[in-house]
PDB file of C-alpha atoms in Angstrom:
ATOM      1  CA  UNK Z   1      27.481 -20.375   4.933  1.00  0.00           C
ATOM      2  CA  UNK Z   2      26.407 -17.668   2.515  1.00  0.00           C
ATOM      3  CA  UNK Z   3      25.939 -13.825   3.715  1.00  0.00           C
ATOM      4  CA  UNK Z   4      25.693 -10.794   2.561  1.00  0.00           C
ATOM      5  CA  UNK Z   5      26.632  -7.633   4.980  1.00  0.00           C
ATOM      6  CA  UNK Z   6      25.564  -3.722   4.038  1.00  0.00           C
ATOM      7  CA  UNK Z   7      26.123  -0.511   5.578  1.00  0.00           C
ATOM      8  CA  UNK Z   8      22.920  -0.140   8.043  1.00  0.00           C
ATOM      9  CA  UNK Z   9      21.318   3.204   7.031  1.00  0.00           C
ATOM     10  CA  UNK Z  10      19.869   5.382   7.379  1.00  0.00           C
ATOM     11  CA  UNK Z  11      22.059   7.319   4.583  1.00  0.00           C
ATOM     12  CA  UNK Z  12      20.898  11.043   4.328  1.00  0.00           C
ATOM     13  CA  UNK Z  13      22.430  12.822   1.278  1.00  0.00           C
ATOM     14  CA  UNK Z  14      21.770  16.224  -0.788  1.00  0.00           C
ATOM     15  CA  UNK Z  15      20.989  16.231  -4.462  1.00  0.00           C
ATOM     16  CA  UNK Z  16      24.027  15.899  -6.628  1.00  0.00           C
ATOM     17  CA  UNK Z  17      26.098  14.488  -4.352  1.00  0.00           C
ATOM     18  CA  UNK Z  18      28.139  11.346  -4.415  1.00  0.00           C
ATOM     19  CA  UNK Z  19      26.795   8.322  -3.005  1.00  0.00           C
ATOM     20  CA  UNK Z  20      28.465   4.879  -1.767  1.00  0.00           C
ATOM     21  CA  UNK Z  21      26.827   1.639  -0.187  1.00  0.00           C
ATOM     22  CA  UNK Z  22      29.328  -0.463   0.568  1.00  0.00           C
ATOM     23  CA  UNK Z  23      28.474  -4.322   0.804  1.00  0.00           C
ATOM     24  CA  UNK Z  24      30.503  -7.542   1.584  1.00  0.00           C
ATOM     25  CA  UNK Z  25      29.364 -11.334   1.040  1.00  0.00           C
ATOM     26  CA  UNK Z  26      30.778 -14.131   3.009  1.00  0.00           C
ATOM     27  CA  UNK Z  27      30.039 -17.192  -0.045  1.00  0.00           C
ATOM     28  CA  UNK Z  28      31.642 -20.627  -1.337  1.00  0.00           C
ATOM     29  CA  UNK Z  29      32.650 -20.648  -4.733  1.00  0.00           C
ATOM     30  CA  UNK Z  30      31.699 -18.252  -7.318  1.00  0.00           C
ATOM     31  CA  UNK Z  31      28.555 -16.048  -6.605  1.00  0.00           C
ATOM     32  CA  UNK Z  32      26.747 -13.785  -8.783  1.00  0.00           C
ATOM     33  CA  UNK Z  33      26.266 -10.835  -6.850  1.00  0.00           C
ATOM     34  CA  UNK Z  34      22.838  -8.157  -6.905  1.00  0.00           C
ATOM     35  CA  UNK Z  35      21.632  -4.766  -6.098  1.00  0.00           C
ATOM     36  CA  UNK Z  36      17.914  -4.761  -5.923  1.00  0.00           C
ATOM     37  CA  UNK Z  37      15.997  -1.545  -4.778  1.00  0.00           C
ATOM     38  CA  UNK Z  38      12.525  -1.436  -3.487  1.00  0.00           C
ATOM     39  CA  UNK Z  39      10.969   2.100  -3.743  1.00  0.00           C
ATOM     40  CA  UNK Z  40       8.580   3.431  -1.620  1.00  0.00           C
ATOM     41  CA  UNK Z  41       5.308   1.189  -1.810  1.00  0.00           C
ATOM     42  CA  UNK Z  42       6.633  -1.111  -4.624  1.00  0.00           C
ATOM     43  CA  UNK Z  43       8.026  -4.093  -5.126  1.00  0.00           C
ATOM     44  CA  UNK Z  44      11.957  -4.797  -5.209  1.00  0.00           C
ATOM     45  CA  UNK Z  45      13.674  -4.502  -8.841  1.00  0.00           C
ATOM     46  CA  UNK Z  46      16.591  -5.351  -9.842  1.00  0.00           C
ATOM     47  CA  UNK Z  47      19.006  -2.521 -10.042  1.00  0.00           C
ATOM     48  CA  UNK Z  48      21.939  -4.025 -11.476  1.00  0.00           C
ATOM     49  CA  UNK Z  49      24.174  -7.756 -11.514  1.00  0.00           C
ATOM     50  CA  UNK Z  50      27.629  -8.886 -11.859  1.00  0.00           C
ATOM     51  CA  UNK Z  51      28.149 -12.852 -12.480  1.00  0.00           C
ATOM     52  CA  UNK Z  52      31.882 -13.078 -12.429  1.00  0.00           C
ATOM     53  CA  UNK Z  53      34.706 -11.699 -10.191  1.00  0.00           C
ATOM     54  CA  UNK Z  54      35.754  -7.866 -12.004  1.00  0.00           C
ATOM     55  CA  UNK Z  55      32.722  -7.838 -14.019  1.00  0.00           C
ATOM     56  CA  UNK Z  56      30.923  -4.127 -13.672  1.00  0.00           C
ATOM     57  CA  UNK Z  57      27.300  -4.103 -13.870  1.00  0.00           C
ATOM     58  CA  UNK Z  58      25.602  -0.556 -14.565  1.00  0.00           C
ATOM     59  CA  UNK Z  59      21.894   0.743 -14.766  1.00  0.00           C
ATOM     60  CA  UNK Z  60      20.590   4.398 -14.023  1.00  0.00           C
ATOM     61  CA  UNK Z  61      23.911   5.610 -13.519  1.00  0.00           C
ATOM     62  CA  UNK Z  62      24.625   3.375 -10.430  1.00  0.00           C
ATOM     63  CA  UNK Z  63      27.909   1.295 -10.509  1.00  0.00           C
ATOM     64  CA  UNK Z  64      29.180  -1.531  -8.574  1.00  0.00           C
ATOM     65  CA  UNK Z  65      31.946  -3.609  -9.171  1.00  0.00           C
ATOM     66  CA  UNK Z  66      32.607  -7.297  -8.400  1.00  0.00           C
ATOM     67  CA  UNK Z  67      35.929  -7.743  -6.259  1.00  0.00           C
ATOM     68  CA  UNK Z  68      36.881 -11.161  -5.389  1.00  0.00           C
ATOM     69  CA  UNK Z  69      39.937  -9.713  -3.696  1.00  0.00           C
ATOM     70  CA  UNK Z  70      37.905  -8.027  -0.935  1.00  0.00           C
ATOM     71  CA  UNK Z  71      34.466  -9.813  -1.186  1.00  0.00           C
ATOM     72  CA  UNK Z  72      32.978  -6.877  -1.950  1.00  0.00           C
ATOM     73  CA  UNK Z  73      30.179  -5.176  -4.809  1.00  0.00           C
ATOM     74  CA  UNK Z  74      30.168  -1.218  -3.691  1.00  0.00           C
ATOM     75  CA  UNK Z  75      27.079   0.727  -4.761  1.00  0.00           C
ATOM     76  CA  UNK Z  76      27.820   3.920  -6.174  1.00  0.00           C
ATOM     77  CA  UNK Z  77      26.331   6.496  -8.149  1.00  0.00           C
ATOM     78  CA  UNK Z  78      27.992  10.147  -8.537  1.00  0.00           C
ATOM     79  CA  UNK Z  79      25.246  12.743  -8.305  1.00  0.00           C
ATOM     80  CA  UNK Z  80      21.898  11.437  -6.551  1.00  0.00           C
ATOM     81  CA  UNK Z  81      18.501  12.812  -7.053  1.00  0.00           C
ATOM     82  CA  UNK Z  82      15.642  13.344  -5.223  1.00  0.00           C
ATOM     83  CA  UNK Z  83      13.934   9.820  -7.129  1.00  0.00           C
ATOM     84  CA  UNK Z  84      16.457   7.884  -6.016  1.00  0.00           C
ATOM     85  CA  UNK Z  85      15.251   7.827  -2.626  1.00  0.00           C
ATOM     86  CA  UNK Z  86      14.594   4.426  -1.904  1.00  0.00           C
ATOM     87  CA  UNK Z  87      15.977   1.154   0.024  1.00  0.00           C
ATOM     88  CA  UNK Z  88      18.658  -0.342  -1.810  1.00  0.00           C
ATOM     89  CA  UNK Z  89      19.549  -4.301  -1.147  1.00  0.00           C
ATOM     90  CA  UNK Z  90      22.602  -6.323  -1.769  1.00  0.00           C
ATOM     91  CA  UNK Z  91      22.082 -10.296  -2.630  1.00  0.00           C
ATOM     92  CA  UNK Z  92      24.484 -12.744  -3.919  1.00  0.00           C
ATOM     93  CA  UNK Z  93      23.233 -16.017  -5.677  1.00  0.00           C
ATOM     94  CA  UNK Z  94      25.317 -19.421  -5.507  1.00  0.00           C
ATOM     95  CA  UNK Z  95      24.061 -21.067  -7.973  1.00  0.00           C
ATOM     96  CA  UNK Z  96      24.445 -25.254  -8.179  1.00  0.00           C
ATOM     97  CA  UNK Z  97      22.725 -27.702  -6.226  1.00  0.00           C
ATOM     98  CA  UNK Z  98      20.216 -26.797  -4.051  1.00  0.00           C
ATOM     99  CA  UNK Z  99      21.866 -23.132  -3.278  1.00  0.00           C
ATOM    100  CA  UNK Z 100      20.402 -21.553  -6.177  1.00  0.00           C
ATOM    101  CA  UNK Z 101      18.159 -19.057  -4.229  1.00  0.00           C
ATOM    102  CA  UNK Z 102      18.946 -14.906  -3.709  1.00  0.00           C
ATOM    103  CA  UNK Z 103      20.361 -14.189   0.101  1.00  0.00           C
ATOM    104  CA  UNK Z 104      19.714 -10.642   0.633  1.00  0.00           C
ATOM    105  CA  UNK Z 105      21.515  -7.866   3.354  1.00  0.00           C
ATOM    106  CA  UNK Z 106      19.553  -6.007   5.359  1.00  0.00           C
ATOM    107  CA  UNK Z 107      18.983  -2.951   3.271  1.00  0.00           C
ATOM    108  CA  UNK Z 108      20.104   0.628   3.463  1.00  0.00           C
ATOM    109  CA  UNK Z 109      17.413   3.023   3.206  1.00  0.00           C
ATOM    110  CA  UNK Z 110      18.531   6.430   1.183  1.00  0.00           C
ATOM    111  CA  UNK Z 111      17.340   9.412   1.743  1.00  0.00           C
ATOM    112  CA  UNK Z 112      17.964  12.306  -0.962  1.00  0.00           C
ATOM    113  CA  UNK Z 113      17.012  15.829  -0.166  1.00  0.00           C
ATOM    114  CA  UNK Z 114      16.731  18.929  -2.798  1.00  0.00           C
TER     115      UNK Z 114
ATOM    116  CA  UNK L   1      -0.307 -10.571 -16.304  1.00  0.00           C
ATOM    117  CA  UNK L   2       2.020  -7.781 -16.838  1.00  0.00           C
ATOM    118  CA  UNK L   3       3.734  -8.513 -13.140  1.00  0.00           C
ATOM    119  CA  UNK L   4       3.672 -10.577 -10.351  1.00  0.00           C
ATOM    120  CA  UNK L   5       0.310 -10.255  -8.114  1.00  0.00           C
ATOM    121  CA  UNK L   6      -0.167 -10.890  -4.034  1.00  0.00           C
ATOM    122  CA  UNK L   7      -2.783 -10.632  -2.409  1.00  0.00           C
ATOM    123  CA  UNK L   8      -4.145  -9.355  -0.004  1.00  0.00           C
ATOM    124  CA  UNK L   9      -1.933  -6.241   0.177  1.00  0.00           C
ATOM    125  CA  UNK L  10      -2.767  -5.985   3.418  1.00  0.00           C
ATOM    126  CA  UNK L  11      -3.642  -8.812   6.348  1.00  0.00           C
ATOM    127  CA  UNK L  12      -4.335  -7.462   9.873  1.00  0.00           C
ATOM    128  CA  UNK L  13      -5.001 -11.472  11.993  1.00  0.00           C
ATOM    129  CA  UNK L  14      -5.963 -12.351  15.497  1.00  0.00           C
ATOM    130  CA  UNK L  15      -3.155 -14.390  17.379  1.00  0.00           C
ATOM    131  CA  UNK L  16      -3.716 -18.486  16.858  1.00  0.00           C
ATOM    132  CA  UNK L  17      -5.936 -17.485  14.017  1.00  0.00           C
ATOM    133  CA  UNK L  18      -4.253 -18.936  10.089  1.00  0.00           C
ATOM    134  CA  UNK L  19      -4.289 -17.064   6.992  1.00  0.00           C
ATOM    135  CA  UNK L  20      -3.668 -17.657   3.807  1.00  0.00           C
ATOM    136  CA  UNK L  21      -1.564 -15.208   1.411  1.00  0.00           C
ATOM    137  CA  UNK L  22      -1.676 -15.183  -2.745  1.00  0.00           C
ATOM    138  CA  UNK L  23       0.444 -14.915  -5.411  1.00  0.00           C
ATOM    139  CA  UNK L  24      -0.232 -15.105  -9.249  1.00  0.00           C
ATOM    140  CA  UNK L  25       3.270 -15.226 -11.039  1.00  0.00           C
ATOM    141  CA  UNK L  26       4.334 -13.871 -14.716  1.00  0.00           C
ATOM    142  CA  UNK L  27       3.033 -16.140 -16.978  1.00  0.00           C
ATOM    143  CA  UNK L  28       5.204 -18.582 -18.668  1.00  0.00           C
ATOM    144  CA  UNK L  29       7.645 -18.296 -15.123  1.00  0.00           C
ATOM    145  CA  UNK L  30       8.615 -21.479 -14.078  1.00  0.00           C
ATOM    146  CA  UNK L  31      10.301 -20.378 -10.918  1.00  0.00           C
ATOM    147  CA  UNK L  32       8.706 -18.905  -7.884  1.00  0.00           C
ATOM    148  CA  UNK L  33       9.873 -17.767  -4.497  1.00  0.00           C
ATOM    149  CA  UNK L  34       8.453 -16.787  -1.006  1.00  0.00           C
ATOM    150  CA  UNK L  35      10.745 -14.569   0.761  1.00  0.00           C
ATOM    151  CA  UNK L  36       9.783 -12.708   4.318  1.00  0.00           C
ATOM    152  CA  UNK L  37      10.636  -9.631   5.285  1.00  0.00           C
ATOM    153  CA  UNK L  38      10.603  -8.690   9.216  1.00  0.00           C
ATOM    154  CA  UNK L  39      10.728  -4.926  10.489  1.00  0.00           C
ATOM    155  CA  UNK L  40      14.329  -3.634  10.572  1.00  0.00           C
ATOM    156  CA  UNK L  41      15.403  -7.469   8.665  1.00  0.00           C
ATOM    157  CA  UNK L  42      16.705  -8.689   5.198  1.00  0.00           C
ATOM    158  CA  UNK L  43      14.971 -10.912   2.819  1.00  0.00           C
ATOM    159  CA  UNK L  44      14.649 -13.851   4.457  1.00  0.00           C
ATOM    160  CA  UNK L  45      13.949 -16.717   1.960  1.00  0.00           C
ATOM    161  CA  UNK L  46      10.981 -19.435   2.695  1.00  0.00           C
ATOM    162  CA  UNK L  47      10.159 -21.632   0.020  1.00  0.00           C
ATOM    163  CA  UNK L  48      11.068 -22.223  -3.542  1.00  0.00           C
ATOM    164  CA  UNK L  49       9.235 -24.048  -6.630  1.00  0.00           C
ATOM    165  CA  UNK L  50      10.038 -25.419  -9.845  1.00  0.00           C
ATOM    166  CA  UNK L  51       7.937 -26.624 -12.085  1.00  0.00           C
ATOM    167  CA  UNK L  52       6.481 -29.861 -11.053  1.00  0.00           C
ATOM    168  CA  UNK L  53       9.374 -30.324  -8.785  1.00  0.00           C
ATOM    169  CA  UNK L  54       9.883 -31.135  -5.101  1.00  0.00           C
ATOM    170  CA  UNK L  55       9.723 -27.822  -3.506  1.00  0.00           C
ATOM    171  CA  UNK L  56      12.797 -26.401  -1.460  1.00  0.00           C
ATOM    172  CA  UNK L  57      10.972 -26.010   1.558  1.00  0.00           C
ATOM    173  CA  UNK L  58      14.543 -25.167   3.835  1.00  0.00           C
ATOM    174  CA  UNK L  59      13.911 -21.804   4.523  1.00  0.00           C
ATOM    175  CA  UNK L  60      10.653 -22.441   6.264  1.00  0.00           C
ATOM    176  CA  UNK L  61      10.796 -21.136  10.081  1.00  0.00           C
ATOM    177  CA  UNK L  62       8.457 -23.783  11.465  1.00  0.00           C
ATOM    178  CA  UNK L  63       5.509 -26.569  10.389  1.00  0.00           C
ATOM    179  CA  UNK L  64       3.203 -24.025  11.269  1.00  0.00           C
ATOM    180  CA  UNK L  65       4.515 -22.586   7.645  1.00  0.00           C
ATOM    181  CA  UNK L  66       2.993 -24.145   4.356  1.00  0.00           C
ATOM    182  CA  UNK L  67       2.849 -23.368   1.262  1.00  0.00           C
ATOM    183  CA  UNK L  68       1.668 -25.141  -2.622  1.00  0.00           C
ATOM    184  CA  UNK L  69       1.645 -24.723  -6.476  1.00  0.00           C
ATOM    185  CA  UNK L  70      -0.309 -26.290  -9.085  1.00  0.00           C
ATOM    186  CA  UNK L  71       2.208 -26.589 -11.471  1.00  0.00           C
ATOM    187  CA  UNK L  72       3.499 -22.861 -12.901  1.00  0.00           C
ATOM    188  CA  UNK L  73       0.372 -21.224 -11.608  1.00  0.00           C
ATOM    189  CA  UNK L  74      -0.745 -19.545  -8.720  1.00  0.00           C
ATOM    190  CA  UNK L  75       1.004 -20.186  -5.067  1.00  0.00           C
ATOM    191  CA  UNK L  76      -0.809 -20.048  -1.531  1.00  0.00           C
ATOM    192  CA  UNK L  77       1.672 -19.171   1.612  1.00  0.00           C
ATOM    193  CA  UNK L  78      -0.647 -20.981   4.434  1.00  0.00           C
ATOM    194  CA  UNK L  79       0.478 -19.771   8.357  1.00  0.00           C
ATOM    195  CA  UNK L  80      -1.437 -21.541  10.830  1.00  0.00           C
ATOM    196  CA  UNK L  81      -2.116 -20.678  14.379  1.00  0.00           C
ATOM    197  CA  UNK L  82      -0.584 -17.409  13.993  1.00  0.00           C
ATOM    198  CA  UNK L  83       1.702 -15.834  16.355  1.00  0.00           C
ATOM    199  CA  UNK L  84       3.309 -12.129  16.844  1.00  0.00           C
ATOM    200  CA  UNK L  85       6.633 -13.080  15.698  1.00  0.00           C
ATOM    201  CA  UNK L  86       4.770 -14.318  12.184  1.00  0.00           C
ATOM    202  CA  UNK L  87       4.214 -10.135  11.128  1.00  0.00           C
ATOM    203  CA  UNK L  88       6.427  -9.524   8.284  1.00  0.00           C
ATOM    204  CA  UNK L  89       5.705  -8.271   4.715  1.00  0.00           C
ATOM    205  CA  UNK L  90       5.528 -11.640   3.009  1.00  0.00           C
ATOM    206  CA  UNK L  91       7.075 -11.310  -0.584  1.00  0.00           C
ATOM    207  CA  UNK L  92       6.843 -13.712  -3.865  1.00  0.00           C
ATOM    208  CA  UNK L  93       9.112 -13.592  -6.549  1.00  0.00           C
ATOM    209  CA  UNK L  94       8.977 -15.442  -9.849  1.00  0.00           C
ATOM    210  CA  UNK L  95      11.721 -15.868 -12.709  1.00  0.00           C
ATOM    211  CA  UNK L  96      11.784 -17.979 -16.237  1.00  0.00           C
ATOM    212  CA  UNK L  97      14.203 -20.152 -14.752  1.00  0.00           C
ATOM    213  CA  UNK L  98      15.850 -20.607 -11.437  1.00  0.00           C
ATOM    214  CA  UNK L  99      19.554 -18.755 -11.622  1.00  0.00           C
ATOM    215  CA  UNK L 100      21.445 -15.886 -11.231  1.00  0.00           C
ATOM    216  CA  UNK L 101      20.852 -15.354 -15.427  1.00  0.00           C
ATOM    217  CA  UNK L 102      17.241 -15.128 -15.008  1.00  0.00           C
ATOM    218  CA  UNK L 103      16.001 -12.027 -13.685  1.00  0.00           C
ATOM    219  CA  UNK L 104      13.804 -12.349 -10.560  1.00  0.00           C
ATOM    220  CA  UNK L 105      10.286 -10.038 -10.923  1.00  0.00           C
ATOM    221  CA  UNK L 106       8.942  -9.466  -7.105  1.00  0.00           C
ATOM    222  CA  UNK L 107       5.358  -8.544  -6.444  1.00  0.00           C
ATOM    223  CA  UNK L 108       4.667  -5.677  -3.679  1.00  0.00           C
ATOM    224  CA  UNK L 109       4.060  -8.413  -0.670  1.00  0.00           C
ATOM    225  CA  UNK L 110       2.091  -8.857   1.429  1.00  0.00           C
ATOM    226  CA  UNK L 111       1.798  -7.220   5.265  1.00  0.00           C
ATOM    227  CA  UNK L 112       1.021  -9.291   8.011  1.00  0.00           C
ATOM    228  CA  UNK L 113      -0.113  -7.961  11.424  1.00  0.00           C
ATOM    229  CA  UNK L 114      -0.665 -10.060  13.913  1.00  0.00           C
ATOM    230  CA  UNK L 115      -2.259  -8.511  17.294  1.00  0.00           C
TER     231      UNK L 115
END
């Protein structure tokens, strides 16, 4: 079946540094693969997509690239701030058929300090 | 409206009592989704609607779990005879269409105590 496995948190980093979630899926076929991030006492938002194996996707200066190769879609950003605190999720979509719904990971909660 | 709306935000329930959760969708959003989220847990999905379409109703955990949708409008997320296992933050999400090139709008949830 369809899964989605992150780095369990919590991840406790400084302002400016570097930060990496790493996430792996487990999916048939071709998903499209998510970061969604849910800060405190709101709803999740997407962060950022990729649709197609190699494909980058990019928003607020968080990266993650789609590798077919290693089933994976690394978060990354390269100097944190304090607002970025926040629980991050990964999610892949299969689409087709009846599999067309978002399976999530269990989040990694970040913690950025000043 | 601007987003998509649950309510209540908050739901504090007697064991074997049932409750019944809200969620008004973006206009014009033909998709919707119930997802729950347990303590420590992922996204687990529930329930799915299209349109006037037979729901998707596979993620549901037992018959105890119910939900409906008048056509693209508002959704109710019925659990009957609750039990302690049932406390989650219960989440809705709505998108134009159903797909990974749609984006997905999710409202704040809703949190479910049960004692």
């Amino acid at each position: 079946g369809n899964s989605v496995t992150q780095m369990e948190g919590p991840v406790t980093l400084s302002e400016e540094a570097f930060l990496t979630i790493n996430c792996t899926y487990t999916a048939t076929g071709y998903p499209s693969l998510f970061w969604y991030v849910q800060y405190p006492g709101e709803g999740l938002q997407l962060l950022l997509k990729a649709t197609k194996a190699d494909d980058k996707g990019s928003n607020k200066g968080f990266e993650a690239t789609y590798r077919k190769e290693t089933t994976s879609f690394h978060l990354e950003k390269g100097s944190v701030q304090v607002s970025d605190s926040a629980v991050y999720f990964c999610a892949l979509m299969n689409y087709g058929g009846s599999q067309g719904n978002l399976i999530f990971g269990k989040g990694t909660k970040l913690s950025v300090k000043p | 409206g601007a987003g998509v709306s649950q309510s209540p935000s908050n739901k504090v329930t007697e064991k074997g009592k049932d409750v019944e959760l809200r969620c008004d969708p973006i206009s014009g959003h033909t998709a919707l989704y119930w997802y729950r989220q347990r303590l420590g847990q992922g996204l687990e999905f529930l329930i799915y609607f299209q349109g006037n379409s037979a729901p998707d109703k596979s993620g549901l955990p037992s018959d105890r779990f119910s939900a409906e949708r008048t056509g693209e409008s508002v959704s109710t997320l019925t659990i009957q005879r609750t039990q302690q296992e049932d406390s989650a933050v219960y989440l809705c999400a709505s998108s134009l269409e159903r797909g990974p090139y749609y984006g997905y709008t999710f409202g704040s949830g809703t949190r479910l105590t049960v004692v």
